[in-house]
XYZ file of C-alpha atoms in Angstrom:
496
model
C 14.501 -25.270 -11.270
C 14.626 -22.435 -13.125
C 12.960 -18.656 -13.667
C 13.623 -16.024 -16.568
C 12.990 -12.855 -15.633
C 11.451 -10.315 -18.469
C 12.465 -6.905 -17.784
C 9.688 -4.222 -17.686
C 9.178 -2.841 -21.331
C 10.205 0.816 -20.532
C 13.410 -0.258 -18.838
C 14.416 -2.463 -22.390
C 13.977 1.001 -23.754
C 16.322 3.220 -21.918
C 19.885 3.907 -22.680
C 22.520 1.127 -21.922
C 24.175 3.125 -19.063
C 20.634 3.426 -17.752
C 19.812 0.196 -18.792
C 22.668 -1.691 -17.042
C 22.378 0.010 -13.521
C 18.874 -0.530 -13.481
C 19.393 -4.176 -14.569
C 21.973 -4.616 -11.563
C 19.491 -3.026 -9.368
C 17.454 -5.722 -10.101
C 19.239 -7.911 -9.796
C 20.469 -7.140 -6.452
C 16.852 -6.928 -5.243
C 16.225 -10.495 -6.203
C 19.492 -11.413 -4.414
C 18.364 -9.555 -1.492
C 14.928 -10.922 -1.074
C 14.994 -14.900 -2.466
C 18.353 -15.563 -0.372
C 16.168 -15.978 2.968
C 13.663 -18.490 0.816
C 16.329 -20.471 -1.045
C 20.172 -19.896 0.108
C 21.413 -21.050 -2.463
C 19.992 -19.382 -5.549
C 21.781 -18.049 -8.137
C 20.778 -15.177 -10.717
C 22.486 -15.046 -14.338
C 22.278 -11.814 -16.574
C 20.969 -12.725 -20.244
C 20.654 -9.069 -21.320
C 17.104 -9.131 -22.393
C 16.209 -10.805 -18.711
C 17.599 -11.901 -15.606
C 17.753 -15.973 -15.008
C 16.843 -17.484 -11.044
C 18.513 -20.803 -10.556
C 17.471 -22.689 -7.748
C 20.441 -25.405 -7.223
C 18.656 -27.799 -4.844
C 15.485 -29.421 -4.694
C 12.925 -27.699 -3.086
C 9.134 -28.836 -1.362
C 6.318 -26.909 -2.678
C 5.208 -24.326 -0.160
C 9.097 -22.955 -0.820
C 7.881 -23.262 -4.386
C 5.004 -21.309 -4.098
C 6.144 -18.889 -1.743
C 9.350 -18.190 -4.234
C 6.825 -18.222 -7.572
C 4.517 -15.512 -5.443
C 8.037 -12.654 -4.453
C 9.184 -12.712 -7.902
C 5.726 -11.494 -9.151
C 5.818 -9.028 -6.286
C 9.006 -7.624 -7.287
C 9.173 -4.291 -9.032
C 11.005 -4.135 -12.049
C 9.969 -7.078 -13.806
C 7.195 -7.711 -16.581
C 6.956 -11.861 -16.318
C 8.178 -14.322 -14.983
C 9.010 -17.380 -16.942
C 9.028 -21.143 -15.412
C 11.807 -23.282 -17.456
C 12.385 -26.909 -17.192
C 15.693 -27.910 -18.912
C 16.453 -30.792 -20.556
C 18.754 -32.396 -22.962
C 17.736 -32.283 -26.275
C 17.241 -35.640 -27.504
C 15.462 -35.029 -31.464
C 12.474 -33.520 -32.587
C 10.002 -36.361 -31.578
C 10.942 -36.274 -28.068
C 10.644 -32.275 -28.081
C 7.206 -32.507 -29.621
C 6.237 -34.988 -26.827
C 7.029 -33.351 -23.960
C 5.254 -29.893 -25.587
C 2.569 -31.616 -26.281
C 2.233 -32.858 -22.398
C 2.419 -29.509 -21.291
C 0.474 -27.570 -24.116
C -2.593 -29.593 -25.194
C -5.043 -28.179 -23.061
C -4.023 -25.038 -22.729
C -3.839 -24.503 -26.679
C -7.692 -25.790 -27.438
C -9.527 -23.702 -29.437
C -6.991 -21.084 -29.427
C -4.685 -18.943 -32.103
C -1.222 -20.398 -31.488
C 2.648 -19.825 -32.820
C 6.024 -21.587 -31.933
C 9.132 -19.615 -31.254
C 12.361 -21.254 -31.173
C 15.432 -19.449 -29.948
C 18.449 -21.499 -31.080
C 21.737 -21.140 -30.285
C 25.207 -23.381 -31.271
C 25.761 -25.871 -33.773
C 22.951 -27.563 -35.181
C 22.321 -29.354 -38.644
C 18.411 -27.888 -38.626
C 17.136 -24.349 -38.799
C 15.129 -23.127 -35.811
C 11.995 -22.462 -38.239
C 12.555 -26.207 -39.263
C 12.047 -27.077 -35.473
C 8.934 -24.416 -35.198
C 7.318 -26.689 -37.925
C 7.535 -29.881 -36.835
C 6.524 -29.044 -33.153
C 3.474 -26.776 -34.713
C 2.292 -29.886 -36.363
C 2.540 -31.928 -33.669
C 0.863 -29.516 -31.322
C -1.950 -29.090 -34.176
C -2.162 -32.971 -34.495
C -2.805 -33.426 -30.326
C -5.304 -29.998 -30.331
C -7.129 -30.541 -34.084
C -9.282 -27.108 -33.122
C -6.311 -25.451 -32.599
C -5.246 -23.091 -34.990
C -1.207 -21.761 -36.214
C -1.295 -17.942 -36.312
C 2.123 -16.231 -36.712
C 1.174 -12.444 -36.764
C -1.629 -11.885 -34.361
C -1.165 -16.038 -31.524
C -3.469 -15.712 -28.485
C -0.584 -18.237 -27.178
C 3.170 -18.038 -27.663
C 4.417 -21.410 -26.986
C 8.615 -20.339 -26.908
C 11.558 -22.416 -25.862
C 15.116 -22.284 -26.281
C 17.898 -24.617 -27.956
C 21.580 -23.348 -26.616
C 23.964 -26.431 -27.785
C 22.217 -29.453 -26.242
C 20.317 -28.484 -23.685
C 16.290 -27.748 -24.376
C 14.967 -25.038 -22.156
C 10.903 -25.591 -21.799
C 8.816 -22.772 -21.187
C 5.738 -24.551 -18.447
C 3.756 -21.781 -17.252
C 3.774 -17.573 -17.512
C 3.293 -15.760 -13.950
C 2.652 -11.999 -14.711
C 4.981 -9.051 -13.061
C 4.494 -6.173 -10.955
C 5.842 -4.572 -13.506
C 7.574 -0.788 -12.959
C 10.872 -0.137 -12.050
C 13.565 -1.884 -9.884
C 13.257 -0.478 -6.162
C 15.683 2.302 -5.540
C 16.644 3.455 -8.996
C 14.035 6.816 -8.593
C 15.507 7.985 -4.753
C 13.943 7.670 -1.558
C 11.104 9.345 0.121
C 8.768 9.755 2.698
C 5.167 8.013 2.334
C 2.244 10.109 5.148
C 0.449 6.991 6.034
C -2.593 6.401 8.169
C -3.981 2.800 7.429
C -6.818 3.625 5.517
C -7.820 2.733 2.127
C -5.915 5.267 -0.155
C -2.169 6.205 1.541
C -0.859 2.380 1.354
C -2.142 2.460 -2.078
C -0.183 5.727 -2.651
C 2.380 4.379 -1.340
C 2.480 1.030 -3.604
C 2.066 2.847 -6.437
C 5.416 4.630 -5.925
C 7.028 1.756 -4.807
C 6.535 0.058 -7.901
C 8.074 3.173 -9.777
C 10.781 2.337 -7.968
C 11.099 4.600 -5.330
C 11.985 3.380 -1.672
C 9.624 4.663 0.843
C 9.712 5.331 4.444
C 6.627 5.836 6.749
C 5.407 8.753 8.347
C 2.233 8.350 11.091
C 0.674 11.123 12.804
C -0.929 8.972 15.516
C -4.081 10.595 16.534
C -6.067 7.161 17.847
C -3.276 5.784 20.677
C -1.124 2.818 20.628
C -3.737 0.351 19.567
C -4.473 2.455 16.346
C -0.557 2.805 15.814
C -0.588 -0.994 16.256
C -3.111 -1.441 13.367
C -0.977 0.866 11.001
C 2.463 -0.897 11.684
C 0.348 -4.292 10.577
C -0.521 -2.543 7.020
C 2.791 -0.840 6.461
C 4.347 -3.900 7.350
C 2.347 -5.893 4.944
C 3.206 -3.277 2.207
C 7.193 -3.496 3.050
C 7.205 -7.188 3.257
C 4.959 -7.827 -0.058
C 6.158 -5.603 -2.258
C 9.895 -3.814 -0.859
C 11.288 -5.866 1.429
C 14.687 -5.939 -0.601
C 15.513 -2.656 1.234
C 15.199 -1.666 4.577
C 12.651 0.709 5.344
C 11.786 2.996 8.955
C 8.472 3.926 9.787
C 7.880 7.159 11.621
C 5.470 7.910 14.477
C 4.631 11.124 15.591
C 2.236 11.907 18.376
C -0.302 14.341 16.851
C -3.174 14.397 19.142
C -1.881 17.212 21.033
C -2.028 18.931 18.011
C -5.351 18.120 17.024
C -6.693 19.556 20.531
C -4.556 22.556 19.758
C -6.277 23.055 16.288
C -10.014 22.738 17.991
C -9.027 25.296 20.509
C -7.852 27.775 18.233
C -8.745 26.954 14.601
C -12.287 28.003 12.600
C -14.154 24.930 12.240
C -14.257 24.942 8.755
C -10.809 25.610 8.306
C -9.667 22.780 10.642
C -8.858 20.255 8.073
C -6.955 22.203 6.156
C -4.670 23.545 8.606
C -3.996 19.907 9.992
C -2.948 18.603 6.710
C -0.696 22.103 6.838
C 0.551 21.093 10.008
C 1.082 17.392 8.953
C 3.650 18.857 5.875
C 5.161 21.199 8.072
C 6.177 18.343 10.145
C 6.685 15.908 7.375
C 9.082 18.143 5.779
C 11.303 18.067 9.348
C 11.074 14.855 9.561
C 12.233 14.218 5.713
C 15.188 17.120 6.038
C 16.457 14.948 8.806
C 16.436 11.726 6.765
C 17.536 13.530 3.817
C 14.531 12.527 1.857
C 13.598 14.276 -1.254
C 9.752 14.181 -1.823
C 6.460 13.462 0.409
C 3.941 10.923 -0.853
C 0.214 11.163 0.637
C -3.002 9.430 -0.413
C -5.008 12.367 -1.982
C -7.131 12.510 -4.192
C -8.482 15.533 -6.039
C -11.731 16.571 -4.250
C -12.688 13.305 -2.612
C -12.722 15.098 0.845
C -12.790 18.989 1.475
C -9.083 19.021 2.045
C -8.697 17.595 -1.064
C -10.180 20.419 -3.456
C -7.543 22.255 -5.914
C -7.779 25.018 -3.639
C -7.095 23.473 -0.588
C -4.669 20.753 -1.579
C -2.515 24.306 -2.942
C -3.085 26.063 0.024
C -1.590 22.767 1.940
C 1.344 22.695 -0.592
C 2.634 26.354 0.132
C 4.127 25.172 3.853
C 6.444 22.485 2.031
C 9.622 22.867 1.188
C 9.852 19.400 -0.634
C 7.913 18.454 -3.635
C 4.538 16.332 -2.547
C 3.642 13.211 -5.119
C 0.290 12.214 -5.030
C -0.459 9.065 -7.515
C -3.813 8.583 -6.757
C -4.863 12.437 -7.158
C -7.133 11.230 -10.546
C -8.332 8.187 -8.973
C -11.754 7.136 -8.500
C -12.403 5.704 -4.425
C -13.163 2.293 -6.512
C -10.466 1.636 -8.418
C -8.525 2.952 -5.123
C -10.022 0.201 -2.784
C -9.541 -2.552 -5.343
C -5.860 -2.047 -5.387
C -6.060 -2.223 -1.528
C -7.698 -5.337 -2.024
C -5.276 -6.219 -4.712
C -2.231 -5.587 -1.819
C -3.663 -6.896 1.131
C -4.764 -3.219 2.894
C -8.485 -3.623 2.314
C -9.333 -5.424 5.512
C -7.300 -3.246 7.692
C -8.431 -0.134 5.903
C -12.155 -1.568 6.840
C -11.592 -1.087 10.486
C -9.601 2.143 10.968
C -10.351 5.713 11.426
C -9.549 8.336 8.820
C -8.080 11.751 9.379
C -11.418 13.090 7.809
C -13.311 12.302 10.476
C -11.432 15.132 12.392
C -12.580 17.708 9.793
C -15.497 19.679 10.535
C -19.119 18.693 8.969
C -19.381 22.176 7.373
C -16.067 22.365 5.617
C -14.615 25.712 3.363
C -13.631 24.249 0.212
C -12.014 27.236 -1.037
C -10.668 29.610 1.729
C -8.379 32.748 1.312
C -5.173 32.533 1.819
C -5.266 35.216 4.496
C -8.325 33.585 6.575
C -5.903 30.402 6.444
C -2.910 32.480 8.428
C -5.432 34.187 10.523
C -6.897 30.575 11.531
C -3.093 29.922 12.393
C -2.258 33.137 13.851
C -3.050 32.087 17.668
C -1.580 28.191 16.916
C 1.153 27.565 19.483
C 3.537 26.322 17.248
C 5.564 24.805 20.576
C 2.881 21.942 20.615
C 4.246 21.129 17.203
C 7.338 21.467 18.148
C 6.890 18.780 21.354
C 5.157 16.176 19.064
C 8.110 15.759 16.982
C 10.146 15.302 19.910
C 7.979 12.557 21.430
C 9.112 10.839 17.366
C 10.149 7.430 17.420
C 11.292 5.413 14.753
C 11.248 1.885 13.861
C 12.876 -0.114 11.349
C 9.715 -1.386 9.528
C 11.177 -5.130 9.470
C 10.734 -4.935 13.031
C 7.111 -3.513 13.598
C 5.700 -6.444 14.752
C 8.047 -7.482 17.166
C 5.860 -5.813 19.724
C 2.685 -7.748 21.550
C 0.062 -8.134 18.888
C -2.753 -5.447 19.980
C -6.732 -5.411 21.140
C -9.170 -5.225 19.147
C -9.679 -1.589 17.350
C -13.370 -2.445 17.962
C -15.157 -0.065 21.092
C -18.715 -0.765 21.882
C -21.606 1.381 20.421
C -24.869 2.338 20.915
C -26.351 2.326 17.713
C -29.888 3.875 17.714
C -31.814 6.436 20.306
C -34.080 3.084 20.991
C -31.308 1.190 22.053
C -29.765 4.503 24.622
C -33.212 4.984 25.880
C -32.819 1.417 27.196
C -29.541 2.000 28.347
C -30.499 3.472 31.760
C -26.991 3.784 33.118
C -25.353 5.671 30.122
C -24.587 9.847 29.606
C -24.433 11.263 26.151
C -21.490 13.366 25.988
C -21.329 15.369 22.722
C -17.782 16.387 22.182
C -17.962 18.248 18.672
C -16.728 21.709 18.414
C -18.767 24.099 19.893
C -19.794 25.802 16.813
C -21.257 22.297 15.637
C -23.091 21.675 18.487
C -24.633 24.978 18.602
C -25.413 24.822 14.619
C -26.783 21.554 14.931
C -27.954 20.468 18.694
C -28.259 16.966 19.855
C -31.331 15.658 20.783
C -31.880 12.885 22.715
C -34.287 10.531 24.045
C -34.032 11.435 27.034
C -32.089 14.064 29.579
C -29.395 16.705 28.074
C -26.000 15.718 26.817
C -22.677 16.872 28.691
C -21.124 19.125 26.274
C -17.358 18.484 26.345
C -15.366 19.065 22.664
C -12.963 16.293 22.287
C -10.023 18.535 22.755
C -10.952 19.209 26.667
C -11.949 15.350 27.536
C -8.569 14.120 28.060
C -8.072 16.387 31.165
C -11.883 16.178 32.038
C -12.929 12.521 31.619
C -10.866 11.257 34.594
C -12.563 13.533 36.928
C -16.003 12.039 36.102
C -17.531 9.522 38.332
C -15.837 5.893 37.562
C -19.310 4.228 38.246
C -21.353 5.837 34.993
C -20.597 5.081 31.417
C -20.503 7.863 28.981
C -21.290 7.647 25.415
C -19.066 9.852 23.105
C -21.017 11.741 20.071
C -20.297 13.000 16.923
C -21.568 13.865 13.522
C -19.595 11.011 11.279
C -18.444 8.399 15.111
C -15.357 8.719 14.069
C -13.882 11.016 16.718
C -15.662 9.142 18.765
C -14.273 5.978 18.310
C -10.791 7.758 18.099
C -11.592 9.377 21.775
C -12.881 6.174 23.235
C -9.496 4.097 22.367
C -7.200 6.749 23.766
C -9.216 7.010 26.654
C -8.878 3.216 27.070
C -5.391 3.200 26.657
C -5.546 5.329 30.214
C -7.317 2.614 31.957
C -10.661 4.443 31.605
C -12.589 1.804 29.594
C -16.388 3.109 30.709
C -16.782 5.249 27.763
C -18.482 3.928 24.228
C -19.688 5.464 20.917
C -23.278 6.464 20.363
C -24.522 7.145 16.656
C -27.908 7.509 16.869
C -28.904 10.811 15.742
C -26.265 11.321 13.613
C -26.711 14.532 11.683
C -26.231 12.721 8.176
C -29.481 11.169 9.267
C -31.225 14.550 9.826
């Protein structure tokens, strides 16, 4: 069995120096990754593509599973299925074309292209005739068209053996992995960083993982199973290390100290600063993150600059033009969606009454009184993890927490207290109301120290404007044995 490999367009383009390292890139990078599936493959340089010989015979899930990594594999445009024969005349060519090509060629614009190499006593256009026919002949509303063919029907003649082209499989297309550097991808799970991350990767540039881990193990857990998928579909050629960095300490710190409105910002600030430690250590080059130009308050042209002055590395951001729908269909398109479905976002940290376009001076003030020691002691706690191992651990719970959905269904609830952990200035901009009784007012950043005190017997329900720091809350809380606390939603301000 055979494969040719078309090179992506651009790289056909570049200089031959250029041209010939990224070729062996390639080529390594199909080594690398089809040498687990089929030991004994072999890959031949033809200039123009790269040629996969599989030696043995093999069943067809190894079939399938081989056909599906070469169209994952960055770098190349198409992928070509060959059967090779011996060439026995013209009538035995036009038979076996015809058994592969009469369906596919009915009602549809067609041309034959011969490539023929060694000594023959017949012209290659002679051969494109006398197949056309016979492909016209078995498909009569089938039509020859040699400038603008919706099909390409293409073999090759090299002395006596017939090469047969059975079925196109379309590329990832891009570069080969590694010929643009390394560098560090800020990932949380969600819909739009493994994207960001994919998009680079195809452009040839091997990324690592960074995680700020604001949700506990379980959420980590969920966010090794999408980078994983990402590595393994799409890089696994190269080894990769993901990075986890707890960051909830710095979250709390940020509440305490930090503006409400300016809170987002200066986490993303404090996520770069760290990033850019992290990357200096690795000796990586450039951040990737998931942005995209004003789809959340952090993300406005002011902000997003304002985030960029604390790095020291250049940050790429592919999806910055993107629309949210054309970003969730290429999670869908990867495999991310479904994860993405059921994790948190960093935006539900950020404040409901965001500043789209702070000073720079009210952003150092907000960071004046930060206790930059708390950053420091996260990156400590870093551990790192080659990605090719991430699952190696215990598969985790559920990210799922119960919730109380509706004040109907907490009025019935008879053993259950409301506690409304938003910032103080939300609360007192926008009070909860409830059904019945007052809510304990305890901003998330206290109820770690505060929520083993309270009495084991009651369950608490955690509020917030968007339920997302509530959900976050109620995992790490669970991770610490404490497993009486859920999410309530009713009420949410967006409803008011």
């Amino acid at each position: 069995m055979r494969y040719r490999v078309k090179l992506f367009p651009e790289i056909t383009i570049k200089s031959r120096p250029v041209r010939k390292q990224m070729v062996r890139c390639l080529r390594t990078n199909l080594r690398n990754i089809l040498t687990p599936l089929v030991p004994d493959v072999r890959i031949a340089d033809c200039w123009d593509a790269l040629e996969v010989r599989v030696r043995h015979a093999i069943d067809d899930a190894t079939r399938e599973r081989l056909e599906a990594t070469l169209s994952r594999v960055p770098g190349i445009h198409e992928v070509l299925v060959i059967d090779v024969h011996t060439f026995v005349s013209f009538a035995d060519t036009a038979e076996r074309l015809v058994a592969l090509w009469r369906a596919p060629l009915a009602g549809r614009r067609f041309r034959v292209s011969a490539k023929r190499r060694g000594q023959h006593d017949f012209t290659s256009a002679d051969l494109e005739r006398y197949l056309g026919g016979a492909l016209l002949e078995a498909s009569p509303d089938a039509k020859v068209d040699l400038s603008h063919p919706e099909v390409n029907v293409t073999l090759e003649l090299q002395d006596q053996y017939l090469r047969l082209v059975t079925r196109h499989l379309p590329g990832l297309g891009g570069y080969p992995l590694g010929t643009q550097g390394q560098a560090l991808a800020l990932i949380s799970g969600g819909y739009d960083s493994p994207v960001a991350a994919w998009r680079l990767i195809r452009r040839g540039l091997k990324t690592h993982y960074l995680f700020f881990n604001l949700g506990g193990p379980e959420h980590e857990q969920a966010v090794r199973e999408v980078v994983h998928r990402v590595w393994q579909g799409y890089s696994a050629s190269h080894h990769a290390h993901f990075i986890s960095v707890p960051f909830d300490g710095v979250l709390d710190e940020i509440q305490r100290r930090v503006p409400a409105g300016l809170a987002g910002v200066v986490l993303k600030r404090m996520m770069l600063r760290a990033a850019n430690r992290v990357a200096a250590r690795a000796r990586l080059s450039a951040l990737v993150t998931g942005d995209a130009l004003a789809q959340v308050s952090s993300q406005s042209l002011v902000n997003l600059g304002l985030i960029d002055t604390v790095s020291e590395r250049p940050v790429l951001r592919p999806l910055i033009a993107d629309d949210k729908q054309t970003i969730i269909e290429d999670a869908r398109r990867i495999g991310t969606a479904a994860h993405a479905e059921r994790l948190p976002e960093y935006c539900g940290t950020i404040s409901q009454r965001p500043n789209t376009r702070p000073r720079p001076d009210q952003i150092d003030a907000a960071e004046a009184d930060f206790d930059m020691g708390v950053l420091d002691a996260a990156l400590e706690a870093t551990s790192q993890t080659r990605v090719d191992r991430l699952l190696d651990t215990p598969a985790p719970r559920t990210l799922d927490v119960p919730v109380i959905e509706s004040a109907e269904a907490l009025h019935e609830a008879d053993d259950v207290t409301v506690i409304d952990i938003r910032h103080p200035d939300e609360r007192d901009a926008a009070p909860l109301e409830l059904p019945r009784g007052e809510p304990l007012a305890i901003p998330f950043f206290e109820l770690g120290e505060r929520a083993a005190h309270l009495p084991s017997h009651q369950r608490y329900a955690l509020y917030c404007d968007q339920g997302i720091m509530s959900k976050m809350q109620a995992l790490r809380l669970a991770d610490q044995g404490l497993t009486n606390f859920v999410v309530y939603r009713g009420n949410r301000h967006a409803e008011r």
